[in-house]
Short mmCIF file of C-alpha atoms in Angstrom, two decimals:
data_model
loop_
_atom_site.label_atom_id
_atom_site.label_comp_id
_atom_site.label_asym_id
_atom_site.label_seq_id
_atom_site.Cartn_x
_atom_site.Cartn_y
_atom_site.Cartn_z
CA UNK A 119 32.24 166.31 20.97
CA UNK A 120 33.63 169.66 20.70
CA UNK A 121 34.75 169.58 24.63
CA UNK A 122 36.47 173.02 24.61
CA UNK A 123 32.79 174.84 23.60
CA UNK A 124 31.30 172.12 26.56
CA UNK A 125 33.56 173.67 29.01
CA UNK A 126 32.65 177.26 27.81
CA UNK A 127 29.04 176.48 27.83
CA UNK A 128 29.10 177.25 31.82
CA UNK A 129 27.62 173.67 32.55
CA UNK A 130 30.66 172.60 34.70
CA UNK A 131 30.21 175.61 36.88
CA UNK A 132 26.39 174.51 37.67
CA UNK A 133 27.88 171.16 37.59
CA UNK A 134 29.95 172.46 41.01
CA UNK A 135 27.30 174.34 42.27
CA UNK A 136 24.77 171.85 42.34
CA UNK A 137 22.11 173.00 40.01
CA UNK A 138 21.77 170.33 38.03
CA UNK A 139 19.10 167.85 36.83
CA UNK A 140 20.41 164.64 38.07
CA UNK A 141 19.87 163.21 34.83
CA UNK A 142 22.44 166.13 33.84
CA UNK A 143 24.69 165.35 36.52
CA UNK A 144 25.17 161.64 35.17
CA UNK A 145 25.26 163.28 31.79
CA UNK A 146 27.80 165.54 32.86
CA UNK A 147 29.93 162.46 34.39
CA UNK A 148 29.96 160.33 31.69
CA UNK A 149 31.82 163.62 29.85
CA UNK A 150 34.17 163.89 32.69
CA UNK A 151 35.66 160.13 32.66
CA UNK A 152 36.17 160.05 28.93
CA UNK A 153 37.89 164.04 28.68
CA UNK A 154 40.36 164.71 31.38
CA UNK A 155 40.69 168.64 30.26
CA UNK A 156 37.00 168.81 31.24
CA UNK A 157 37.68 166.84 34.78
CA UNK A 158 40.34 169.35 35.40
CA UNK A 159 38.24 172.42 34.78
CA UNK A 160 36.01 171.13 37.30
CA UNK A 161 39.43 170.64 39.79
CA UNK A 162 39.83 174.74 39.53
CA UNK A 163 36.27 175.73 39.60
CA UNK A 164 35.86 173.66 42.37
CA UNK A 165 39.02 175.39 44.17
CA UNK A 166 37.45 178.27 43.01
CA UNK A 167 34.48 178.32 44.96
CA UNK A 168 36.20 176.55 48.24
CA UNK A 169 38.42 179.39 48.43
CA UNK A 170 35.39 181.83 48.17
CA UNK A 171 33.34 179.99 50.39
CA UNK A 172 35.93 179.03 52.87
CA UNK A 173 37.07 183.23 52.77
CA UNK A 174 33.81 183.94 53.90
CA UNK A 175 33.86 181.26 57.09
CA UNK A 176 34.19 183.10 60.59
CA UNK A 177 36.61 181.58 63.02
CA UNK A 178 35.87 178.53 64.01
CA UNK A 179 36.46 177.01 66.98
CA UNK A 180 38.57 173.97 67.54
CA UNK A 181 35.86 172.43 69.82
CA UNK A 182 33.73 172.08 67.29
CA UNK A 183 35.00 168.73 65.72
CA UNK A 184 35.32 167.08 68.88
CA UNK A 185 31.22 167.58 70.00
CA UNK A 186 30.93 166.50 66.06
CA UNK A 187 33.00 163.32 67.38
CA UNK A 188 31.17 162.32 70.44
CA UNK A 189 27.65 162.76 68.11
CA UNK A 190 29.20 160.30 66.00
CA UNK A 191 30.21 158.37 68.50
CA UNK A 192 27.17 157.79 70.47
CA UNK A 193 25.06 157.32 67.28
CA UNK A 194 27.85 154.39 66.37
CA UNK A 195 27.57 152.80 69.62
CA UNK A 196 24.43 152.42 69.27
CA UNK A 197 24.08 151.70 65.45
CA UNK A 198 27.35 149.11 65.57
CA UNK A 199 25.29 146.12 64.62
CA UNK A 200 23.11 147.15 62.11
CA UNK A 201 25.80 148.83 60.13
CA UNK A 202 28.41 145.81 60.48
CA UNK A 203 28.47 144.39 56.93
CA UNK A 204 27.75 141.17 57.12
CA UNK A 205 26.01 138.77 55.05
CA UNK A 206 22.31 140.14 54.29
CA UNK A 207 20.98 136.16 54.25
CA UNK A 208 21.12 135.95 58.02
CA UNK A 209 19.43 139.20 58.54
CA UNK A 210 16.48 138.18 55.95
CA UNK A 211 15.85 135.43 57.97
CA UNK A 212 16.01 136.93 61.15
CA UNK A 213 13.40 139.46 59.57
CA UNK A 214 11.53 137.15 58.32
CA UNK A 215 11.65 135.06 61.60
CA UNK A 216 10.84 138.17 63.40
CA UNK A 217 7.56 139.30 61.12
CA UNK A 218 6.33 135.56 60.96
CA UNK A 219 6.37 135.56 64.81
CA UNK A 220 4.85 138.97 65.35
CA UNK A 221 2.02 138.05 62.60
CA UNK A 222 2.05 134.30 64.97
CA UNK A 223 1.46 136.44 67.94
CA UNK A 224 -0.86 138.96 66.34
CA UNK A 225 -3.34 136.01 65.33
CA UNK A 226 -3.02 134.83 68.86
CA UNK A 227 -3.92 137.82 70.20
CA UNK A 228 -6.47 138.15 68.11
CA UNK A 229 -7.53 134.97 69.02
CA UNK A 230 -7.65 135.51 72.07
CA UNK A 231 -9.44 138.45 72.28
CA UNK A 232 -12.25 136.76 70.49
CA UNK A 233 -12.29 134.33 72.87
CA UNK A 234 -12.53 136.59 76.04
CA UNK A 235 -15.14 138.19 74.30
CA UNK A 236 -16.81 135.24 73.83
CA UNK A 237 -16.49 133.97 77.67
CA UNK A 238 -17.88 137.31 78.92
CA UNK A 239 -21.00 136.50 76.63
CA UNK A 240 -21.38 133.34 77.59
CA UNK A 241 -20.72 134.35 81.02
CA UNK A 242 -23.53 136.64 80.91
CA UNK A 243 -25.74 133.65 79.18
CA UNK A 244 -25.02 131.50 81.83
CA UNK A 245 -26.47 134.05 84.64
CA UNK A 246 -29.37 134.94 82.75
CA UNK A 247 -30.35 131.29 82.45
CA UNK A 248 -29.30 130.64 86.13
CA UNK A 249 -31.84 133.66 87.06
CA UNK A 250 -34.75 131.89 84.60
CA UNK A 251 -34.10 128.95 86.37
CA UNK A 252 -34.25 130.51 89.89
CA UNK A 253 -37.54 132.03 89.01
CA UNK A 254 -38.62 128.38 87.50
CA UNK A 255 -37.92 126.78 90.39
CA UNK A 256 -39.79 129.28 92.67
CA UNK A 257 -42.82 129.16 90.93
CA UNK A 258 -42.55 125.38 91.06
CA UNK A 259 -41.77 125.40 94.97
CA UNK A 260 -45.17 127.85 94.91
CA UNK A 261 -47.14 125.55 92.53
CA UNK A 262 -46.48 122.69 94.60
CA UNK A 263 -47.63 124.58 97.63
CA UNK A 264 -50.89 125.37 97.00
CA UNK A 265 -51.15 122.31 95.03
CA UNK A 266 -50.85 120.73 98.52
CA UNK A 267 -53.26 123.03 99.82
CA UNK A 268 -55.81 122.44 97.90
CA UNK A 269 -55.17 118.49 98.22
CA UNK A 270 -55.05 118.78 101.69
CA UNK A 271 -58.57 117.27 102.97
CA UNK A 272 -58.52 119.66 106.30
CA UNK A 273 -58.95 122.98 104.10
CA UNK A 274 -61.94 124.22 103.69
CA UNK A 275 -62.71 125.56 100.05
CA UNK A 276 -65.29 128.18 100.00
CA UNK A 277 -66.03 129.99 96.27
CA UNK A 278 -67.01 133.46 95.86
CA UNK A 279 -69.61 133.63 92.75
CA UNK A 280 -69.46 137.21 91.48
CA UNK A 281 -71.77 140.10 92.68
CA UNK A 282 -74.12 142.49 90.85
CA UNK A 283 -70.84 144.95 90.00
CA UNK A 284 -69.54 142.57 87.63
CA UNK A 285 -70.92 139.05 87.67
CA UNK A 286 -68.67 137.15 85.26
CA UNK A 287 -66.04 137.46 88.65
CA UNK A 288 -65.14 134.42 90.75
CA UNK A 289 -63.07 133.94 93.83
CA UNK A 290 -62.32 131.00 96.06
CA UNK A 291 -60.89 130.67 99.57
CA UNK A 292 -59.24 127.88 100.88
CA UNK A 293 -59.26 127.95 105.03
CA UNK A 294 -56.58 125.95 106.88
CA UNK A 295 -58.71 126.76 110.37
CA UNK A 296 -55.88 124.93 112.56
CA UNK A 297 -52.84 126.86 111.29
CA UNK A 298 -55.53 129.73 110.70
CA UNK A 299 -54.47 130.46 107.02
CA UNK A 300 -56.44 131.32 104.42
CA UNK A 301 -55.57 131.31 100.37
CA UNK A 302 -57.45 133.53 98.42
CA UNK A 303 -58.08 132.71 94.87
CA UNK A 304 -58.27 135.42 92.65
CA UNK A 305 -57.56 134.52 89.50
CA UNK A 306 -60.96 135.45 88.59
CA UNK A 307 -60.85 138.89 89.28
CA UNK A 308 -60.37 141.72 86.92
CA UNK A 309 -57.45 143.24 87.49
CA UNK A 310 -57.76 146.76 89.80
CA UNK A 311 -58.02 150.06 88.04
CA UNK A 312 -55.14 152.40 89.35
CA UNK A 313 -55.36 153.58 92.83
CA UNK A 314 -58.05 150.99 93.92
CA UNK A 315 -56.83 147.73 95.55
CA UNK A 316 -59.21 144.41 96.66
CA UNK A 317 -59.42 144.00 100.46
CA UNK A 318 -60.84 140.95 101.82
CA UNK A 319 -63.51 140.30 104.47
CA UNK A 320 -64.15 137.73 107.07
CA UNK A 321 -67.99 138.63 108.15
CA UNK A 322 -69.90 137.20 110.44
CA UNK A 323 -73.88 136.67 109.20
CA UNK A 324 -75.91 137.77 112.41
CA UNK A 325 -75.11 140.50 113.56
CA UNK A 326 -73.47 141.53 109.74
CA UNK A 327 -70.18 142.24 111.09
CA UNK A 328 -66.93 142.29 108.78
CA UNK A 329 -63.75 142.17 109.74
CA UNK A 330 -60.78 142.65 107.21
CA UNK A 331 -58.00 139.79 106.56
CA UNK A 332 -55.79 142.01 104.65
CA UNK A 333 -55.60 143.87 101.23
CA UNK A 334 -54.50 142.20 97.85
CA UNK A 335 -51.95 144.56 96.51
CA UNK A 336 -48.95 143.92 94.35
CA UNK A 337 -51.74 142.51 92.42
CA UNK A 338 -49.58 142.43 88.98
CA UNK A 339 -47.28 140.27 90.67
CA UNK A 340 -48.66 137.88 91.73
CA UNK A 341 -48.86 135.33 88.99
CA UNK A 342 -50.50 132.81 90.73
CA UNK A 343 -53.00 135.22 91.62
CA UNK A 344 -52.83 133.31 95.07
CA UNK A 345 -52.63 135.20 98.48
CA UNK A 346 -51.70 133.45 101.76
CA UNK A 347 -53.77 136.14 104.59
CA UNK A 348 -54.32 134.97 108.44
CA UNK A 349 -57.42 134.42 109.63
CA UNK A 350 -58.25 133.87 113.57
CA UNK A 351 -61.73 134.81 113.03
CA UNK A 352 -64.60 132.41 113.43
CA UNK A 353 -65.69 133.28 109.54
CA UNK A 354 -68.85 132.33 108.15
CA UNK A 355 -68.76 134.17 104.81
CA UNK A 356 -65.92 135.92 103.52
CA UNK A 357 -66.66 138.62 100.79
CA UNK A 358 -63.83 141.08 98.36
CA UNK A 359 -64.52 144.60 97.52
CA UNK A 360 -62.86 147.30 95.72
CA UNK A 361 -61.27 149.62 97.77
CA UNK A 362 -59.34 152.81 97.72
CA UNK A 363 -55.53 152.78 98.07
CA UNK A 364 -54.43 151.52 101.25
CA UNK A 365 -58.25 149.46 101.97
CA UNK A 366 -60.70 151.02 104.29
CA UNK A 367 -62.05 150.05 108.12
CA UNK A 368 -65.43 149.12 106.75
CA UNK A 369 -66.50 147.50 103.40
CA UNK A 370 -68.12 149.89 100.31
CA UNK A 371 -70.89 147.70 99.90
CA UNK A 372 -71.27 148.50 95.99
CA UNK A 373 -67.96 147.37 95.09
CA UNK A 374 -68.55 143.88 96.44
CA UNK A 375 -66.95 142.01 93.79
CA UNK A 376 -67.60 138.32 95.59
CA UNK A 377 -68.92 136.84 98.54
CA UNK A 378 -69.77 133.71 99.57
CA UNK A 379 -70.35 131.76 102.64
CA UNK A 380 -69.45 128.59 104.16
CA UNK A 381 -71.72 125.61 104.41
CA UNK A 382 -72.41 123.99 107.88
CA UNK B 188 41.41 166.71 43.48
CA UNK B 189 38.70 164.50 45.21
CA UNK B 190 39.77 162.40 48.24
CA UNK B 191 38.86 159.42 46.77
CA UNK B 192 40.41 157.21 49.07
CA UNK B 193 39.46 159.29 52.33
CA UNK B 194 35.74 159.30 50.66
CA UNK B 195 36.05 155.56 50.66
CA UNK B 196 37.66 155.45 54.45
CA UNK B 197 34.34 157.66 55.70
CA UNK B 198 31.92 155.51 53.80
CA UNK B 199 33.68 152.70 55.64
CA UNK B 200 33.04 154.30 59.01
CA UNK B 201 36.57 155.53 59.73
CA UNK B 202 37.22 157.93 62.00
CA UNK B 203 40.74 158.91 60.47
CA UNK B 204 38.97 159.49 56.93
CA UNK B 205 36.40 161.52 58.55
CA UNK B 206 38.65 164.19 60.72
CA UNK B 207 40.32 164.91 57.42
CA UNK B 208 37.40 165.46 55.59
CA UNK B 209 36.75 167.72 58.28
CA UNK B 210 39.54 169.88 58.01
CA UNK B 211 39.71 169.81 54.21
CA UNK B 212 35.88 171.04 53.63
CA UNK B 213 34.95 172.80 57.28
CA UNK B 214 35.87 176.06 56.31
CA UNK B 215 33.88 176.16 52.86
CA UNK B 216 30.77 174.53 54.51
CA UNK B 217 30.96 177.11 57.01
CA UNK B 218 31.17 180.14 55.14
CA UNK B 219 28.27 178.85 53.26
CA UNK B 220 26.15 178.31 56.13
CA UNK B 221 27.65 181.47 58.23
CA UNK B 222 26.55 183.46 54.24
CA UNK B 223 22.68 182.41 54.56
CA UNK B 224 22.69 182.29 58.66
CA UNK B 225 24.70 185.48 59.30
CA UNK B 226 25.24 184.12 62.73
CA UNK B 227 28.04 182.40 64.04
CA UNK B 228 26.30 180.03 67.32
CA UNK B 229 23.89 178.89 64.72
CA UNK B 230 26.08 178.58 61.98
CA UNK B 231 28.23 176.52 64.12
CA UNK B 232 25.18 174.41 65.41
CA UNK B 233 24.31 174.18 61.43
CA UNK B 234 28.01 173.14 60.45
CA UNK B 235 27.72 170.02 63.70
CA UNK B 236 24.41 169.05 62.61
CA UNK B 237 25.78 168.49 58.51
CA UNK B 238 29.10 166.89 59.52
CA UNK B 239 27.04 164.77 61.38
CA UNK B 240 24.68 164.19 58.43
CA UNK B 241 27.51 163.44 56.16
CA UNK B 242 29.18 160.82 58.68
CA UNK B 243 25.55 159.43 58.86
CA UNK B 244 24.61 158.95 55.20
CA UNK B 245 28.16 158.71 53.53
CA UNK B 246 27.10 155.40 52.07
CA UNK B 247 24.29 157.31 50.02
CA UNK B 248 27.24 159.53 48.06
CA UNK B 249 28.51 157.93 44.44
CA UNK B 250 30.45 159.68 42.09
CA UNK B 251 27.94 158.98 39.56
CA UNK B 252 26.02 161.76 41.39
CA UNK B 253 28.61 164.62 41.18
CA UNK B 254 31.36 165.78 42.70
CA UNK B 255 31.28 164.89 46.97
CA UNK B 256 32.08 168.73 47.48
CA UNK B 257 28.90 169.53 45.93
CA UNK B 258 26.99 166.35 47.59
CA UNK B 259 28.47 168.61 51.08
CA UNK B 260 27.43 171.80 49.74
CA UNK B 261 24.15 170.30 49.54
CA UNK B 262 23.59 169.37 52.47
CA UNK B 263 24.87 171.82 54.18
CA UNK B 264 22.67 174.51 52.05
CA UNK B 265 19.66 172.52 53.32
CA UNK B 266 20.50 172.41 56.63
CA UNK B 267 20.93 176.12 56.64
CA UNK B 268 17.78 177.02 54.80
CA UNK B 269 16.11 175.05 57.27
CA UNK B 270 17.73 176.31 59.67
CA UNK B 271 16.09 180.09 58.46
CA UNK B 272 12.39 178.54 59.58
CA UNK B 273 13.62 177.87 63.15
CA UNK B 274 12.31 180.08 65.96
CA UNK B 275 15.97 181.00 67.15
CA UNK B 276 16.89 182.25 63.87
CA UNK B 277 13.85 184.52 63.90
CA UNK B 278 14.56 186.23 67.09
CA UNK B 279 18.58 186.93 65.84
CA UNK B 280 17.51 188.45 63.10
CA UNK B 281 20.73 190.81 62.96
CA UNK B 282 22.57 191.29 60.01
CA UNK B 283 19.79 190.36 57.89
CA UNK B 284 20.12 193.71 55.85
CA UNK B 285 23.35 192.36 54.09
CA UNK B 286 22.50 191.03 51.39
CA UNK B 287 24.97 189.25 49.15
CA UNK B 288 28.19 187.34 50.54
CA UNK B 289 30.51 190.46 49.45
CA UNK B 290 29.52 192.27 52.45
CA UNK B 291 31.04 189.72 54.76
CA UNK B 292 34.09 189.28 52.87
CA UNK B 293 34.38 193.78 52.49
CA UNK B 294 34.01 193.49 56.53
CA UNK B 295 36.49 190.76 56.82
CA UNK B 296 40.45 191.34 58.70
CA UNK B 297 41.35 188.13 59.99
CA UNK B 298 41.43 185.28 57.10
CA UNK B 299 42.15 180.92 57.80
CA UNK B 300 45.79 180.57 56.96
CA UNK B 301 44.91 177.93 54.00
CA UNK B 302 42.50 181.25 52.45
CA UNK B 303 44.50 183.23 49.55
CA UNK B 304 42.56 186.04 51.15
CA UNK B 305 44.66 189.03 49.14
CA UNK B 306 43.69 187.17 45.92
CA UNK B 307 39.61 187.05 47.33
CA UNK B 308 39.77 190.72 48.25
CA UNK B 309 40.78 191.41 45.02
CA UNK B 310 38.27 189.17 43.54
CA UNK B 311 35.43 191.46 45.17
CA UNK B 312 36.75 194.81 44.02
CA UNK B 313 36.61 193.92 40.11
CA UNK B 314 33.42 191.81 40.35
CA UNK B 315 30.39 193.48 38.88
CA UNK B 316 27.17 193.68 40.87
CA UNK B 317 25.38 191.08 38.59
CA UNK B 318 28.09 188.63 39.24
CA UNK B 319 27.69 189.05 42.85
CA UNK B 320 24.32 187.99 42.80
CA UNK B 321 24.57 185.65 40.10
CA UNK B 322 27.24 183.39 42.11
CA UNK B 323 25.25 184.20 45.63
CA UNK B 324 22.02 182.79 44.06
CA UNK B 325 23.65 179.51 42.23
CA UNK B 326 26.34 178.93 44.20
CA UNK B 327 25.44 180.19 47.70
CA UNK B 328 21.74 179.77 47.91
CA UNK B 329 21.47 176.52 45.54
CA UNK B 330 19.04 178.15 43.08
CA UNK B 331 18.47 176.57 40.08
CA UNK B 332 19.22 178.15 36.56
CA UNK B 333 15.25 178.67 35.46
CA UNK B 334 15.11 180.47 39.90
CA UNK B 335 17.89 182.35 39.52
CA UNK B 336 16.93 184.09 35.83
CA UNK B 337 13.51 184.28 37.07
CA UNK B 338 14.96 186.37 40.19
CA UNK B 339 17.25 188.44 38.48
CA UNK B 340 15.28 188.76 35.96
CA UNK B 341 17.63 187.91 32.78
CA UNK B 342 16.78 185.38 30.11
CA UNK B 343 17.39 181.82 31.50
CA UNK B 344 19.92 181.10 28.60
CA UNK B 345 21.85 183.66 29.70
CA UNK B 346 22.81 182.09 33.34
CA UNK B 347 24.86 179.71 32.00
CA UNK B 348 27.61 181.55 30.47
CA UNK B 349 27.38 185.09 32.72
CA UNK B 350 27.94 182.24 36.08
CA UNK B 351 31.00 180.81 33.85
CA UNK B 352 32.68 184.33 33.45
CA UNK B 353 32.21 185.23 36.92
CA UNK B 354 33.51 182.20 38.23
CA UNK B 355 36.22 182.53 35.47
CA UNK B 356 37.46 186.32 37.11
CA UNK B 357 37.91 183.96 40.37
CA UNK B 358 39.97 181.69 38.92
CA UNK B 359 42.32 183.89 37.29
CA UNK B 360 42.71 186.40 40.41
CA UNK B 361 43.51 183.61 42.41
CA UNK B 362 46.02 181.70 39.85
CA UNK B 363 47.86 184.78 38.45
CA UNK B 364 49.28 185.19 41.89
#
């Protein structure tokens, strides 16, 4: 290599000035430890440029180093451990102790999350079966009410055949005269249009005189279809009719639904 | 010469090594930073923030790289330019009109003892204009040779040798002496 045209080329001043390739720089290097003519063209260029560059520097103040200093300083109280050269075995393992126990704890986590989620479902199971239970039992407690009712050989049962308005109806009333409780059976009867509700009659044959037990309403909800109404009246036939909301003070004859009257 | 051994001593964390690095490269790295700031306070916060930098990541610098003045004047370029986006360097805006690092030198009285600052003087009065802005866009503002031809706009082969004779006029003010 011809290093005196090298030198002349100009790269050693870009070499200084930092506007090199890298690739050029380790190029430029390799030149430099073999020719020491070249390394000492860099040494003035390089005094060169501090002299410019330092020329152009205001004053500076002497304080400046020592706020440098206490940077450094706090940053290397705080960094002294990591940057202590030690062994790097030690630290793998530590990292790798570290990262197995945060992925160990992650999966537990995880875990556990999925199983608090799955206690709040089951949690909400549980009630929902505990309230289909509840409601079970009730209608069991009801069943075995009117079951007893009807078994009961003091009640008096008294069926309603179905009147000209729609004879495919049927109602039944069971009397309990000494607690003076009647169940009406109305499983047989259509269910009431909107706004019209079934009140029930005690009448009394001669004079005709009716006297209402009560209205049926809630109708829907009543699975049973059974209604539990007081009766104090010496009855001898009891008759249902369609009524407006709220029933009415005397019976609308054409929407007898039933009627029927007790043998004696 | 490069401080070899005090290069090693910083790299090693100690604090001797590091105050004479200081005091050997301070005064360059801020008359870099004060030529793109044109500002003292921020120059000065610029010239904490590299020393700090260099302190911090003296393990990264190899030889292999290039010379540690130019790993400094690297960093301490960047620091400046970055320095430019900051909000408190737009609202000082003063100076801004001057243009190449001649003007701070032509306004210059009071020079740091370890400056040959009759030989510098000198240096600016026979320097032709190119030159000026040839070593303020390689040297000062880190351009590379393909930026700076572009900028001035001479052919890129060119650079090269017009940066070596202008440097060269340096040298030879300062060394006939």
């Amino acid at each position: 290599m011809d290093i005196k045209a090298y030198i002349a080329s100009g790269i050693l001043e870009l070499y200084v000035s930092g506007s090199l390739s890298e690739k050029e720089n380790a190029e430029v290097y390799e030149v430099l430890k073999k020719h020491p003519e070249a390394m000492a063209e860099v040494e003035r260029i390089e005094k060169s440029l501090q002299q410019l560059s330092g020329a152009l520097a205001p004053n500076r103040s002497d304080t400046i180093f020592s706020q440098i200093q206490s940077n450094i300083q706090e940053d290397q109280k705080q960094v002294i451990p990591v940057t202590r050269k030690r062994s790097s075995l030690p630290t793998y393992i530590a990292w790798a102790a570290s990262i197995a126990l945060l992925l160990g704890l992650f999966t537990q986590l995880n875990k556990n999350k999925t199983l608090k989620q799955q206690l709040v479902k089951n949690q909400i199971e549980q009630q929902l079966l505990e309230g289909k239970l509840k409601v079970a039992e009730e209608d069991l407690t009801t069943t075995k009410n009117i079951l007893s009712v009807l078994r009961n050989k003091d009640i008096l049962q008294v069926p309603l055949p179905g009147q000209k308005i729609d004879p495919t109806a049927y109602a039944a009333v069971y009397w309990d005269k000494d607690s003076e409780k009647v169940y009406i059976d109305v499983a047989g009867l259509p269910t009431p249009p909107p706004g019209k509700v079934y009140q029930v009659w005690s009448l009394k044959l001669n004079p005709l005189t009716p006297t209402s037990l009560g209205i049926l309403d809630q109708f829907d909800d009543n699975k049973n279809k059974i209604f539990l109404l007081k009766n104090q009246n010496e009855s001898e036939a009891f008759g249902i009719t369609l009524e407006p909301e709220g029933g009415s003070t005397f019976p609308t004859l054409e929407m007898l639904y039933t009627l029927g009257t007790i043998e004696s | 010469m490069q401080p070899t051994e005090l290069i090693k001593g910083l790299q090693k964390k100690n604090q001797d090594a590091f105050r004479r690095i200081y005091d050997m490269y301070a005064d360059n790295i801020f008359g870099v930073i004060y030529t793109i700031l044109r500002d003292e306070t921020l120059a000065e916060e610029v010239l904490q923030d590299v020393f700090i930098k260099i302190w911090n990541n003296a393990h990264t610098y190899s030889e292999k790289k290039g010379r540690f003045f130019t790993w400094i004047l690297n960093i301490a370029r960047n620091a400046a330019i970055d320095k430019t986006r900051s909000k408190s360097f737009r609202n000082s805006s003063q100076n801004l009109n001057a243009d190449f690092f001649v003007d701070i030198l032509e306004d210059k009285t009071n020079f740091s003892s370890k400056i040959d600052s009759i030989g510098i003087k000198k240096y600016i009065k026979v320097l032709e204009p190119m030159c000026k802005k040839i070593i303020d866009l390689l040297f000062f503002k880190g351009f590379t040779q393909k930026e700076a031809a572009e900028n001035l706009e001479i052919p890129l082969g060119t650079i090269k040798t017009r940066n070596r004779i202008c440097i060269q006029k340096l040298k030879e003010v300062l060394e006939i002496k």
